[in-house]
mmCIF file with all atom_site columns, C-alpha atoms in Angstrom:
data_model
loop_
_atom_site.group_PDB
_atom_site.id
_atom_site.type_symbol
_atom_site.label_atom_id
_atom_site.label_alt_id
_atom_site.label_comp_id
_atom_site.label_asym_id
_atom_site.label_entity_id
_atom_site.label_seq_id
_atom_site.pdbx_PDB_ins_code
_atom_site.Cartn_x
_atom_site.Cartn_y
_atom_site.Cartn_z
_atom_site.occupancy
_atom_site.B_iso_or_equiv
_atom_site.pdbx_formal_charge
_atom_site.auth_seq_id
_atom_site.auth_comp_id
_atom_site.auth_asym_id
_atom_site.auth_atom_id
_atom_site.pdbx_PDB_model_num
ATOM 1   C CA . MET A 1 1   ? -46.773 -47.447 9.210  1.00 29.00 ? 1305 MET A CA 1
ATOM 2   C CA . LEU A 1 2   ? -47.030 -43.950 10.722 1.00 30.00 ? 1306 LEU A CA 1
ATOM 3   C CA . GLN A 1 3   ? -43.867 -44.482 12.729 1.00 37.00 ? 1307 GLN A CA 1
ATOM 4   C CA . ALA A 1 4   ? -42.028 -45.431 9.555  1.00 35.00 ? 1308 ALA A CA 1
ATOM 5   C CA . SER A 1 5   ? -43.369 -42.273 7.913  1.00 37.00 ? 1309 SER A CA 1
ATOM 6   C CA . SER A 1 6   ? -41.885 -40.101 10.658 1.00 38.00 ? 1310 SER A CA 1
ATOM 7   C CA . HIS A 1 7   ? -38.486 -41.744 10.235 1.00 37.00 ? 1311 HIS A CA 1
ATOM 8   C CA . ALA A 1 8   ? -38.700 -41.108 6.503  1.00 37.00 ? 1312 ALA A CA 1
ATOM 9   C CA . VAL A 1 9   ? -39.179 -37.386 7.152  1.00 39.00 ? 1313 VAL A CA 1
ATOM 10  C CA . ALA A 1 10  ? -36.217 -37.309 9.519  1.00 36.00 ? 1314 ALA A CA 1
ATOM 11  C CA . GLU A 1 11  ? -33.996 -39.076 7.023  1.00 38.00 ? 1315 GLU A CA 1
ATOM 12  C CA . THR A 1 12  ? -35.007 -36.819 4.153  1.00 41.00 ? 1316 THR A CA 1
ATOM 13  C CA . LYS A 1 13  ? -34.140 -33.561 5.925  1.00 48.00 ? 1317 LYS A CA 1
ATOM 14  C CA . THR A 1 14  ? -32.387 -32.615 9.118  1.00 63.00 ? 1318 THR A CA 1
ATOM 15  C CA . ALA A 1 15  ? -35.010 -29.884 9.520  1.00 88.00 ? 1319 ALA A CA 1
ATOM 16  C CA . LEU A 1 16  ? -38.330 -29.436 7.793  1.00 96.00 ? 1320 LEU A CA 1
ATOM 17  C CA . ARG A 1 17  ? -38.711 -26.021 6.175  1.00 97.00 ? 1321 ARG A CA 1
ATOM 18  C CA . LEU A 1 18  ? -42.045 -24.259 6.617  1.00 98.00 ? 1322 LEU A CA 1
ATOM 19  C CA . THR A 1 19  ? -43.146 -20.793 5.556  1.00 98.00 ? 1323 THR A CA 1
ATOM 20  C CA . THR A 1 20  ? -45.340 -18.328 7.384  1.00 98.00 ? 1324 THR A CA 1
ATOM 21  C CA . LEU A 1 21  ? -46.053 -14.605 7.588  1.00 97.00 ? 1325 LEU A CA 1
ATOM 22  C CA . GLU A 1 22  ? -45.465 -11.840 10.088 1.00 96.00 ? 1326 GLU A CA 1
ATOM 23  C CA . TRP A 1 23  ? -48.816 -11.689 11.892 1.00 97.00 ? 1327 TRP A CA 1
ATOM 24  C CA . PRO A 1 24  ? -48.361 -10.424 15.450 1.00 97.00 ? 1328 PRO A CA 1
ATOM 25  C CA . PRO A 1 25  ? -49.237 -11.374 18.106 1.00 98.00 ? 1329 PRO A CA 1
ATOM 26  C CA . HIS A 1 26  ? -49.561 -14.867 16.556 1.00 98.00 ? 1330 HIS A CA 1
ATOM 27  C CA . ILE A 1 27  ? -46.226 -14.772 14.679 1.00 98.00 ? 1331 ILE A CA 1
ATOM 28  C CA . PHE A 1 28  ? -43.496 -12.117 14.788 1.00 98.00 ? 1332 PHE A CA 1
ATOM 29  C CA . ALA A 1 29  ? -40.934 -11.122 12.160 1.00 97.00 ? 1333 ALA A CA 1
ATOM 30  C CA . ASP A 1 30  ? -38.248 -13.336 13.691 1.00 97.00 ? 1334 ASP A CA 1
ATOM 31  C CA . GLY A 1 31  ? -40.475 -16.433 13.535 1.00 96.00 ? 1335 GLY A CA 1
ATOM 32  C CA . SER A 1 32  ? -41.343 -16.368 17.226 1.00 97.00 ? 1336 SER A CA 1
ATOM 33  C CA . GLY A 1 33  ? -44.867 -16.240 18.650 1.00 98.00 ? 1337 GLY A CA 1
ATOM 34  C CA . PRO A 1 34  ? -47.408 -18.688 20.052 1.00 98.00 ? 1338 PRO A CA 1
ATOM 35  C CA . VAL A 1 35  ? -48.627 -20.083 16.727 1.00 98.00 ? 1339 VAL A CA 1
ATOM 36  C CA . ALA A 1 36  ? -45.113 -20.765 15.434 1.00 98.00 ? 1340 ALA A CA 1
ATOM 37  C CA . ASP A 1 37  ? -44.120 -22.164 18.817 1.00 98.00 ? 1341 ASP A CA 1
ATOM 38  C CA . ALA A 1 38  ? -47.085 -24.553 18.721 1.00 98.00 ? 1342 ALA A CA 1
ATOM 39  C CA . VAL A 1 39  ? -45.971 -25.924 15.345 1.00 98.00 ? 1343 VAL A CA 1
ATOM 40  C CA . ARG A 1 40  ? -42.411 -26.400 16.597 1.00 98.00 ? 1344 ARG A CA 1
ATOM 41  C CA . GLU A 1 41  ? -43.653 -28.160 19.720 1.00 98.00 ? 1345 GLU A CA 1
ATOM 42  C CA . ILE A 1 42  ? -45.896 -30.542 17.765 1.00 98.00 ? 1346 ILE A CA 1
ATOM 43  C CA . PHE A 1 43  ? -43.034 -31.608 15.493 1.00 98.00 ? 1347 PHE A CA 1
ATOM 44  C CA . SER A 1 44  ? -40.611 -31.838 18.420 1.00 97.00 ? 1348 SER A CA 1
ATOM 45  C CA . ARG A 1 45  ? -42.796 -34.542 19.962 1.00 96.00 ? 1349 ARG A CA 1
ATOM 46  C CA . LYS A 1 46  ? -41.760 -36.687 16.992 1.00 95.00 ? 1350 LYS A CA 1
ATOM 47  C CA . GLY A 1 47  ? -38.110 -35.696 17.316 1.00 95.00 ? 1351 GLY A CA 1
ATOM 48  C CA . LEU A 1 48  ? -38.235 -33.449 14.253 1.00 96.00 ? 1352 LEU A CA 1
ATOM 49  C CA . ALA A 1 49  ? -36.643 -30.018 13.948 1.00 96.00 ? 1353 ALA A CA 1
ATOM 50  C CA . VAL A 1 50  ? -38.384 -27.256 11.990 1.00 97.00 ? 1354 VAL A CA 1
ATOM 51  C CA . THR A 1 51  ? -36.997 -24.199 10.215 1.00 97.00 ? 1355 THR A CA 1
ATOM 52  C CA . ILE A 1 52  ? -39.661 -21.487 9.923  1.00 98.00 ? 1356 ILE A CA 1
ATOM 53  C CA . GLU A 1 53  ? -39.183 -18.704 7.358  1.00 98.00 ? 1357 GLU A CA 1
ATOM 54  C CA . VAL A 1 54  ? -41.235 -15.506 7.496  1.00 98.00 ? 1358 VAL A CA 1
ATOM 55  C CA . HIS A 1 55  ? -42.287 -14.017 4.146  1.00 97.00 ? 1359 HIS A CA 1
ATOM 56  C CA . PRO A 1 56  ? -45.070 -11.821 2.768  1.00 95.00 ? 1360 PRO A CA 1
ATOM 57  C CA . TRP A 1 57  ? -48.153 -14.040 2.651  1.00 95.00 ? 1361 TRP A CA 1
ATOM 58  C CA . HIS A 1 58  ? -48.336 -14.456 -1.134 1.00 93.00 ? 1362 HIS A CA 1
ATOM 59  C CA . ARG A 1 59  ? -44.709 -15.549 -1.242 1.00 96.00 ? 1363 ARG A CA 1
ATOM 60  C CA . ALA A 1 60  ? -45.109 -17.842 1.765  1.00 97.00 ? 1364 ALA A CA 1
ATOM 61  C CA . VAL A 1 61  ? -47.981 -19.634 0.018  1.00 96.00 ? 1365 VAL A CA 1
ATOM 62  C CA . ALA A 1 62  ? -46.190 -19.828 -3.342 1.00 96.00 ? 1366 ALA A CA 1
ATOM 63  C CA . LEU A 1 63  ? -42.969 -21.205 -1.880 1.00 96.00 ? 1367 LEU A CA 1
ATOM 64  C CA . ALA A 1 64  ? -44.784 -23.939 0.004  1.00 96.00 ? 1368 ALA A CA 1
ATOM 65  C CA . ALA A 1 65  ? -46.819 -24.899 -3.056 1.00 95.00 ? 1369 ALA A CA 1
ATOM 66  C CA . GLU A 1 66  ? -44.131 -24.749 -5.733 1.00 94.00 ? 1370 GLU A CA 1
ATOM 67  C CA . ASN A 1 67  ? -40.678 -25.181 -4.188 1.00 96.00 ? 1371 ASN A CA 1
ATOM 68  C CA . LYS A 1 68  ? -39.795 -28.755 -3.214 1.00 94.00 ? 1372 LYS A CA 1
ATOM 69  C CA . ALA A 1 69  ? -37.468 -27.453 -0.498 1.00 95.00 ? 1373 ALA A CA 1
ATOM 70  C CA . TYR A 1 70  ? -40.494 -26.501 1.619  1.00 97.00 ? 1374 TYR A CA 1
ATOM 71  C CA . ALA A 1 71  ? -42.864 -28.876 3.374  1.00 97.00 ? 1375 ALA A CA 1
ATOM 72  C CA . GLY A 1 72  ? -45.753 -26.469 3.954  1.00 98.00 ? 1376 GLY A CA 1
ATOM 73  C CA . VAL A 1 73  ? -47.170 -23.123 5.057  1.00 98.00 ? 1377 VAL A CA 1
ATOM 74  C CA . PHE A 1 74  ? -49.125 -22.015 8.121  1.00 98.00 ? 1378 PHE A CA 1
ATOM 75  C CA . PRO A 1 75  ? -51.418 -20.824 9.613  1.00 98.00 ? 1379 PRO A CA 1
ATOM 76  C CA . GLU A 1 76  ? -54.100 -21.403 6.996  1.00 97.00 ? 1380 GLU A CA 1
ATOM 77  C CA . TYR A 1 77  ? -57.863 -21.466 7.291  1.00 97.00 ? 1381 TYR A CA 1
ATOM 78  C CA . TYR A 1 78  ? -59.411 -24.500 5.644  1.00 96.00 ? 1382 TYR A CA 1
ATOM 79  C CA . SER A 1 79  ? -60.480 -24.042 2.034  1.00 94.00 ? 1383 SER A CA 1
ATOM 80  C CA . PRO A 1 80  ? -61.780 -26.812 -0.254 1.00 94.00 ? 1384 PRO A CA 1
ATOM 81  C CA . ARG A 1 81  ? -60.485 -24.784 -3.207 1.00 92.00 ? 1385 ARG A CA 1
ATOM 82  C CA . ALA A 1 82  ? -56.937 -25.263 -1.893 1.00 95.00 ? 1386 ALA A CA 1
ATOM 83  C CA . ASP A 1 83  ? -57.412 -28.780 -0.508 1.00 97.00 ? 1387 ASP A CA 1
ATOM 84  C CA . ALA A 1 84  ? -55.841 -31.366 -2.806 1.00 97.00 ? 1388 ALA A CA 1
ATOM 85  C CA . GLU A 1 85  ? -58.072 -33.980 -1.199 1.00 97.00 ? 1389 GLU A CA 1
ATOM 86  C CA . ALA A 1 86  ? -61.251 -32.026 -2.000 1.00 96.00 ? 1390 ALA A CA 1
ATOM 87  C CA . ASP A 1 87  ? -61.916 -29.540 -4.815 1.00 91.00 ? 1391 ASP A CA 1
ATOM 88  C CA . GLY A 1 88  ? -58.435 -28.055 -5.093 1.00 91.00 ? 1392 GLY A CA 1
ATOM 89  C CA . HIS A 1 89  ? -54.873 -29.113 -5.765 1.00 91.00 ? 1393 HIS A CA 1
ATOM 90  C CA . ARG A 1 90  ? -52.560 -26.760 -3.852 1.00 95.00 ? 1394 ARG A CA 1
ATOM 91  C CA . CYS A 1 91  ? -51.942 -28.502 -0.548 1.00 97.00 ? 1395 CYS A CA 1
ATOM 92  C CA . LEU A 1 92  ? -52.772 -31.143 2.056  1.00 98.00 ? 1396 LEU A CA 1
ATOM 93  C CA . PHE A 1 93  ? -54.449 -29.732 5.156  1.00 98.00 ? 1397 PHE A CA 1
ATOM 94  C CA . SER A 1 94  ? -53.472 -30.925 8.612  1.00 98.00 ? 1398 SER A CA 1
ATOM 95  C CA . ARG A 1 95  ? -55.943 -31.412 11.407 1.00 98.00 ? 1399 ARG A CA 1
ATOM 96  C CA . PRO A 1 96  ? -56.501 -28.161 13.368 1.00 98.00 ? 1400 PRO A CA 1
ATOM 97  C CA . PHE A 1 97  ? -53.898 -27.109 15.915 1.00 98.00 ? 1401 PHE A CA 1
ATOM 98  C CA . GLY A 1 98  ? -55.433 -23.823 17.131 1.00 97.00 ? 1402 GLY A CA 1
ATOM 99  C CA . LYS A 1 99  ? -58.036 -21.163 16.381 1.00 97.00 ? 1403 LYS A CA 1
ATOM 100 C CA . SER A 1 100 ? -58.766 -17.461 16.749 1.00 97.00 ? 1404 SER A CA 1
ATOM 101 C CA . PRO A 1 101 ? -61.896 -15.363 16.073 1.00 98.00 ? 1405 PRO A CA 1
ATOM 102 C CA . ILE A 1 102 ? -62.220 -12.997 13.122 1.00 98.00 ? 1406 ILE A CA 1
ATOM 103 C CA . GLY A 1 103 ? -64.697 -10.164 12.798 1.00 98.00 ? 1407 GLY A CA 1
ATOM 104 C CA . LEU A 1 104 ? -65.071 -6.534  11.791 1.00 98.00 ? 1408 LEU A CA 1
ATOM 105 C CA . ALA A 1 105 ? -63.137 -3.555  13.055 1.00 98.00 ? 1409 ALA A CA 1
ATOM 106 C CA . GLU A 1 106 ? -65.334 -0.468  12.868 1.00 98.00 ? 1410 GLU A CA 1
ATOM 107 C CA . LEU A 1 107 ? -65.578 3.133   13.965 1.00 98.00 ? 1411 LEU A CA 1
ATOM 108 C CA . SER A 1 108 ? -66.988 3.504   17.464 1.00 98.00 ? 1412 SER A CA 1
ATOM 109 C CA . SER A 1 109 ? -69.078 6.378   16.150 1.00 97.00 ? 1413 SER A CA 1
ATOM 110 C CA . ASN A 1 110 ? -70.523 4.375   13.253 1.00 97.00 ? 1414 ASN A CA 1
ATOM 111 C CA . PRO A 1 111 ? -70.923 0.672   14.102 1.00 97.00 ? 1415 PRO A CA 1
ATOM 112 C CA . VAL A 1 112 ? -72.015 -1.808  11.446 1.00 98.00 ? 1416 VAL A CA 1
ATOM 113 C CA . ILE A 1 113 ? -75.413 -3.308  12.220 1.00 97.00 ? 1417 ILE A CA 1
ATOM 114 C CA . TRP A 1 114 ? -75.796 -6.769  10.746 1.00 97.00 ? 1418 TRP A CA 1
ATOM 115 C CA . ASP A 1 115 ? -77.325 -10.156 11.466 1.00 96.00 ? 1419 ASP A CA 1
ATOM 116 C CA . LYS A 1 116 ? -76.227 -12.297 8.509  1.00 96.00 ? 1420 LYS A CA 1
ATOM 117 C CA . ILE A 1 117 ? -73.395 -11.964 6.015  1.00 96.00 ? 1421 ILE A CA 1
ATOM 118 C CA . GLY A 1 118 ? -75.769 -10.776 3.314  1.00 94.00 ? 1422 GLY A CA 1
ATOM 119 C CA . ASP A 1 119 ? -76.493 -7.671  5.386  1.00 96.00 ? 1423 ASP A CA 1
ATOM 120 C CA . LEU A 1 120 ? -72.960 -6.516  4.573  1.00 96.00 ? 1424 LEU A CA 1
ATOM 121 C CA . ALA A 1 121 ? -73.801 -6.282  0.868  1.00 94.00 ? 1425 ALA A CA 1
ATOM 122 C CA . ASP A 1 122 ? -72.903 -2.987  -0.791 1.00 87.00 ? 1426 ASP A CA 1
ATOM 123 C CA . LEU A 1 123 ? -70.598 -1.924  2.042  1.00 94.00 ? 1427 LEU A CA 1
ATOM 124 C CA . ARG A 1 124 ? -66.949 -1.063  1.422  1.00 97.00 ? 1428 ARG A CA 1
ATOM 125 C CA . ILE A 1 125 ? -65.039 -3.482  3.645  1.00 98.00 ? 1429 ILE A CA 1
ATOM 126 C CA . GLY A 1 126 ? -61.287 -3.695  3.969  1.00 98.00 ? 1430 GLY A CA 1
ATOM 127 C CA . THR A 1 127 ? -59.538 -7.008  3.400  1.00 98.00 ? 1431 THR A CA 1
ATOM 128 C CA . VAL A 1 128 ? -55.902 -8.065  3.160  1.00 96.00 ? 1432 VAL A CA 1
ATOM 129 C CA . ARG A 1 129 ? -54.763 -9.313  -0.229 1.00 93.00 ? 1433 ARG A CA 1
ATOM 130 C CA . GLY A 1 130 ? -54.390 -13.079 -0.309 1.00 92.00 ? 1434 GLY A CA 1
ATOM 131 C CA . TYR A 1 131 ? -56.131 -13.714 3.027  1.00 95.00 ? 1435 TYR A CA 1
ATOM 132 C CA . LYS A 1 132 ? -59.015 -16.124 3.243  1.00 94.00 ? 1436 LYS A CA 1
ATOM 133 C CA . ASN A 1 133 ? -61.828 -14.764 5.389  1.00 95.00 ? 1437 ASN A CA 1
ATOM 134 C CA . GLU A 1 134 ? -65.211 -16.423 5.980  1.00 95.00 ? 1438 GLU A CA 1
ATOM 135 C CA . ASP A 1 135 ? -66.666 -18.638 3.223  1.00 93.00 ? 1439 ASP A CA 1
ATOM 136 C CA . MET A 1 136 ? -69.919 -16.751 2.592  1.00 94.00 ? 1440 MET A CA 1
ATOM 137 C CA . PHE A 1 137 ? -68.188 -13.387 2.966  1.00 96.00 ? 1441 PHE A CA 1
ATOM 138 C CA . ASP A 1 138 ? -65.584 -14.402 0.371  1.00 95.00 ? 1442 ASP A CA 1
ATOM 139 C CA . LEU A 1 139 ? -68.318 -15.655 -1.959 1.00 94.00 ? 1443 LEU A CA 1
ATOM 140 C CA . LEU A 1 140 ? -70.172 -12.338 -1.769 1.00 95.00 ? 1444 LEU A CA 1
ATOM 141 C CA . VAL A 1 141 ? -66.901 -10.519 -2.444 1.00 96.00 ? 1445 VAL A CA 1
ATOM 142 C CA . ALA A 1 142 ? -66.213 -12.761 -5.454 1.00 94.00 ? 1446 ALA A CA 1
ATOM 143 C CA . THR A 1 143 ? -69.703 -12.103 -6.868 1.00 94.00 ? 1447 THR A CA 1
ATOM 144 C CA . GLY A 1 144 ? -69.450 -8.354  -6.293 1.00 93.00 ? 1448 GLY A CA 1
ATOM 145 C CA . ARG A 1 145 ? -72.130 -8.060  -3.613 1.00 94.00 ? 1449 ARG A CA 1
ATOM 146 C CA . ILE A 1 146 ? -69.622 -6.929  -1.018 1.00 95.00 ? 1450 ILE A CA 1
ATOM 147 C CA . HIS A 1 147 ? -67.168 -4.283  -2.175 1.00 96.00 ? 1451 HIS A CA 1
ATOM 148 C CA . ALA A 1 148 ? -63.788 -5.433  -0.838 1.00 97.00 ? 1452 ALA A CA 1
ATOM 149 C CA . VAL A 1 149 ? -61.074 -2.798  -0.648 1.00 97.00 ? 1453 VAL A CA 1
ATOM 150 C CA . GLU A 1 150 ? -57.800 -4.725  -0.620 1.00 97.00 ? 1454 GLU A CA 1
ATOM 151 C CA . THR A 1 151 ? -54.638 -3.614  1.133  1.00 96.00 ? 1455 THR A CA 1
ATOM 152 C CA . THR A 1 152 ? -51.385 -5.356  1.971  1.00 93.00 ? 1456 THR A CA 1
ATOM 153 C CA . SER A 1 153 ? -51.765 -5.254  5.760  1.00 95.00 ? 1457 SER A CA 1
ATOM 154 C CA . ASP A 1 154 ? -54.165 -5.114  8.682  1.00 97.00 ? 1458 ASP A CA 1
ATOM 155 C CA . GLU A 1 155 ? -52.518 -1.872  9.796  1.00 97.00 ? 1459 GLU A CA 1
ATOM 156 C CA . GLN A 1 156 ? -53.388 -0.174  6.505  1.00 98.00 ? 1460 GLN A CA 1
ATOM 157 C CA . ASN A 1 157 ? -56.963 -1.414  6.754  1.00 98.00 ? 1461 ASN A CA 1
ATOM 158 C CA . LEU A 1 158 ? -57.335 0.208   10.167 1.00 98.00 ? 1462 LEU A CA 1
ATOM 159 C CA . ARG A 1 159 ? -55.842 3.443   8.845  1.00 98.00 ? 1463 ARG A CA 1
ATOM 160 C CA . ASN A 1 160 ? -58.279 3.370   5.916  1.00 98.00 ? 1464 ASN A CA 1
ATOM 161 C CA . LEU A 1 161 ? -61.084 2.888   8.418  1.00 98.00 ? 1465 LEU A CA 1
ATOM 162 C CA . LEU A 1 162 ? -59.997 5.927   10.431 1.00 98.00 ? 1466 LEU A CA 1
ATOM 163 C CA . GLN A 1 163 ? -59.801 7.951   7.205  1.00 98.00 ? 1467 GLN A CA 1
ATOM 164 C CA . GLY A 1 164 ? -63.364 7.021   6.247  1.00 97.00 ? 1468 GLY A CA 1
ATOM 165 C CA . LYS A 1 165 ? -62.345 5.063   3.147  1.00 98.00 ? 1469 LYS A CA 1
ATOM 166 C CA . ILE A 1 166 ? -64.148 1.916   4.290  1.00 98.00 ? 1470 ILE A CA 1
ATOM 167 C CA . ALA A 1 167 ? -67.056 1.076   6.588  1.00 98.00 ? 1471 ALA A CA 1
ATOM 168 C CA . ALA A 1 168 ? -65.281 -1.807  8.334  1.00 98.00 ? 1472 ALA A CA 1
ATOM 169 C CA . ALA A 1 169 ? -62.239 -4.072  8.066  1.00 98.00 ? 1473 ALA A CA 1
ATOM 170 C CA . VAL A 1 170 ? -62.038 -7.845  8.409  1.00 98.00 ? 1474 VAL A CA 1
ATOM 171 C CA . ILE A 1 171 ? -59.447 -8.691  11.049 1.00 98.00 ? 1475 ILE A CA 1
ATOM 172 C CA . ASP A 1 172 ? -58.459 -11.294 13.601 1.00 98.00 ? 1476 ASP A CA 1
ATOM 173 C CA . LEU A 1 173 ? -59.514 -10.187 17.090 1.00 98.00 ? 1477 LEU A CA 1
ATOM 174 C CA . GLN A 1 174 ? -56.104 -10.778 18.670 1.00 98.00 ? 1478 GLN A CA 1
ATOM 175 C CA . VAL A 1 175 ? -54.386 -8.943  15.817 1.00 98.00 ? 1479 VAL A CA 1
ATOM 176 C CA . PHE A 1 176 ? -56.771 -5.999  16.250 1.00 98.00 ? 1480 PHE A CA 1
ATOM 177 C CA . GLU A 1 177 ? -56.091 -5.804  19.987 1.00 98.00 ? 1481 GLU A CA 1
ATOM 178 C CA . HIS A 1 178 ? -52.343 -6.044  19.431 1.00 98.00 ? 1482 HIS A CA 1
ATOM 179 C CA . LEU A 1 179 ? -52.230 -3.329  16.776 1.00 98.00 ? 1483 LEU A CA 1
ATOM 180 C CA . ILE A 1 180 ? -54.209 -0.728  18.711 1.00 98.00 ? 1484 ILE A CA 1
ATOM 181 C CA . ALA A 1 181 ? -52.027 -1.405  21.754 1.00 98.00 ? 1485 ALA A CA 1
ATOM 182 C CA . THR A 1 182 ? -48.604 -1.297  20.066 1.00 97.00 ? 1486 THR A CA 1
ATOM 183 C CA . THR A 1 183 ? -48.697 0.685   16.777 1.00 97.00 ? 1487 THR A CA 1
ATOM 184 C CA . GLN A 1 184 ? -48.303 4.324   17.734 1.00 97.00 ? 1488 GLN A CA 1
ATOM 185 C CA . ASP A 1 185 ? -50.720 6.042   15.336 1.00 97.00 ? 1489 ASP A CA 1
ATOM 186 C CA . LEU A 1 186 ? -53.360 3.359   15.895 1.00 98.00 ? 1490 LEU A CA 1
ATOM 187 C CA . LYS A 1 187 ? -52.761 3.477   19.643 1.00 97.00 ? 1491 LYS A CA 1
ATOM 188 C CA . ASP A 1 188 ? -53.368 7.239   19.574 1.00 97.00 ? 1492 ASP A CA 1
ATOM 189 C CA . ALA A 1 189 ? -56.672 6.648   17.753 1.00 97.00 ? 1493 ALA A CA 1
ATOM 190 C CA . ALA A 1 190 ? -57.688 3.525   19.693 1.00 94.00 ? 1494 ALA A CA 1
ATOM 191 C CA . GLY A 1 191 ? -60.699 5.258   21.251 1.00 96.00 ? 1495 GLY A CA 1
ATOM 192 C CA . LYS A 1 192 ? -62.152 5.752   17.780 1.00 98.00 ? 1496 LYS A CA 1
ATOM 193 C CA . LEU A 1 193 ? -61.995 2.046   16.902 1.00 98.00 ? 1497 LEU A CA 1
ATOM 194 C CA . GLN A 1 194 ? -63.815 -0.987  18.195 1.00 98.00 ? 1498 GLN A CA 1
ATOM 195 C CA . PHE A 1 195 ? -64.406 -4.623  17.313 1.00 98.00 ? 1499 PHE A CA 1
ATOM 196 C CA . ASN A 1 196 ? -67.940 -5.415  16.181 1.00 98.00 ? 1500 ASN A CA 1
ATOM 197 C CA . SER A 1 197 ? -69.839 -7.495  18.715 1.00 96.00 ? 1501 SER A CA 1
ATOM 198 C CA . ARG A 1 198 ? -70.836 -10.099 16.106 1.00 97.00 ? 1502 ARG A CA 1
ATOM 199 C CA . LEU A 1 199 ? -68.085 -12.423 14.872 1.00 98.00 ? 1503 LEU A CA 1
ATOM 200 C CA . LEU A 1 200 ? -67.670 -13.521 11.266 1.00 97.00 ? 1504 LEU A CA 1
ATOM 201 C CA . ALA A 1 201 ? -66.180 -16.878 12.308 1.00 97.00 ? 1505 ALA A CA 1
ATOM 202 C CA . ILE A 1 202 ? -63.808 -18.660 14.669 1.00 98.00 ? 1506 ILE A CA 1
ATOM 203 C CA . PRO A 1 203 ? -61.681 -20.467 12.098 1.00 97.00 ? 1507 PRO A CA 1
ATOM 204 C CA . ASP A 1 204 ? -59.219 -23.236 12.897 1.00 98.00 ? 1508 ASP A CA 1
ATOM 205 C CA . PHE A 1 205 ? -55.518 -22.958 12.144 1.00 98.00 ? 1509 PHE A CA 1
ATOM 206 C CA . HIS A 1 206 ? -54.003 -25.643 9.899  1.00 98.00 ? 1510 HIS A CA 1
ATOM 207 C CA . VAL A 1 207 ? -50.637 -26.367 8.357  1.00 98.00 ? 1511 VAL A CA 1
ATOM 208 C CA . CYS A 1 208 ? -51.098 -26.617 4.598  1.00 98.00 ? 1512 CYS A CA 1
ATOM 209 C CA . PHE A 1 209 ? -48.531 -29.215 3.556  1.00 98.00 ? 1513 PHE A CA 1
ATOM 210 C CA . GLN A 1 210 ? -47.141 -29.418 0.050  1.00 97.00 ? 1514 GLN A CA 1
ATOM 211 C CA . ASN A 1 211 ? -49.093 -31.739 -2.230 1.00 96.00 ? 1515 ASN A CA 1
ATOM 212 C CA . SER A 1 212 ? -46.195 -34.154 -2.635 1.00 94.00 ? 1516 SER A CA 1
ATOM 213 C CA . PRO A 1 213 ? -44.900 -37.365 -1.054 1.00 94.00 ? 1517 PRO A CA 1
ATOM 214 C CA . GLN A 1 214 ? -42.658 -35.278 1.223  1.00 93.00 ? 1518 GLN A CA 1
ATOM 215 C CA . GLY A 1 215 ? -45.607 -33.123 2.242  1.00 96.00 ? 1519 GLY A CA 1
ATOM 216 C CA . ARG A 1 216 ? -47.754 -36.152 2.948  1.00 97.00 ? 1520 ARG A CA 1
ATOM 217 C CA . ARG A 1 217 ? -45.048 -37.679 5.158  1.00 96.00 ? 1521 ARG A CA 1
ATOM 218 C CA . ALA A 1 218 ? -44.587 -34.372 6.981  1.00 97.00 ? 1522 ALA A CA 1
ATOM 219 C CA . ARG A 1 219 ? -48.335 -34.149 7.613  1.00 98.00 ? 1523 ARG A CA 1
ATOM 220 C CA . GLU A 1 220 ? -48.398 -37.668 9.024  1.00 98.00 ? 1524 GLU A CA 1
ATOM 221 C CA . ALA A 1 221 ? -45.575 -36.784 11.413 1.00 97.00 ? 1525 ALA A CA 1
ATOM 222 C CA . PHE A 1 222 ? -47.299 -33.543 12.432 1.00 98.00 ? 1526 PHE A CA 1
ATOM 223 C CA . GLU A 1 223 ? -50.583 -35.278 13.142 1.00 98.00 ? 1527 GLU A CA 1
ATOM 224 C CA . GLU A 1 224 ? -48.835 -37.935 15.194 1.00 97.00 ? 1528 GLU A CA 1
ATOM 225 C CA . GLY A 1 225 ? -47.509 -35.108 17.363 1.00 97.00 ? 1529 GLY A CA 1
ATOM 226 C CA . LEU A 1 226 ? -50.868 -33.391 17.869 1.00 96.00 ? 1530 LEU A CA 1
#
């Protein structure tokens, strides 16, 4: 039955359309990068071509959820609130195909001392609008115990940190290392920034396929290629 599902995907579209975001070093503006390449490779094992479009994250998520021309969005952290097979309705999560640690960027001169997520209560912590972080962290943000200061990018969070507007910023470790090595103003200030020694999580990467028959067939093909 799974083999038939893969053929159905191939017959429906010459190339599956997926959305993503610019998130270097994982994914670059032109759709290249190791995470995007991994998705292409997994589908190629089933003989399927993929078109990957890079959009701002909110738009990437909305297109994949609402526009029938798109099969899904990646990379997403698992969330039962989004999972149409759990408590949500937005999408169908694939099995994991990668992972990367997330934690707190902080000032070297003023590190955040914490043992459990609750210790971060009452701190001003930078987050990126629309990003899922760690479950308990997001719950404490939603209930007002952690004061999240939202921006539209990781770069802006790090700038806010340098300007003393926040105590820390949630960020992917590889993204943090890339930004302080390649973005000129952050590179110049790299000695003032560090990554907290305690991680928030090491979340898996998933493709979040559209909650539709096409999305379900695309997920089956993807998981055959894993």
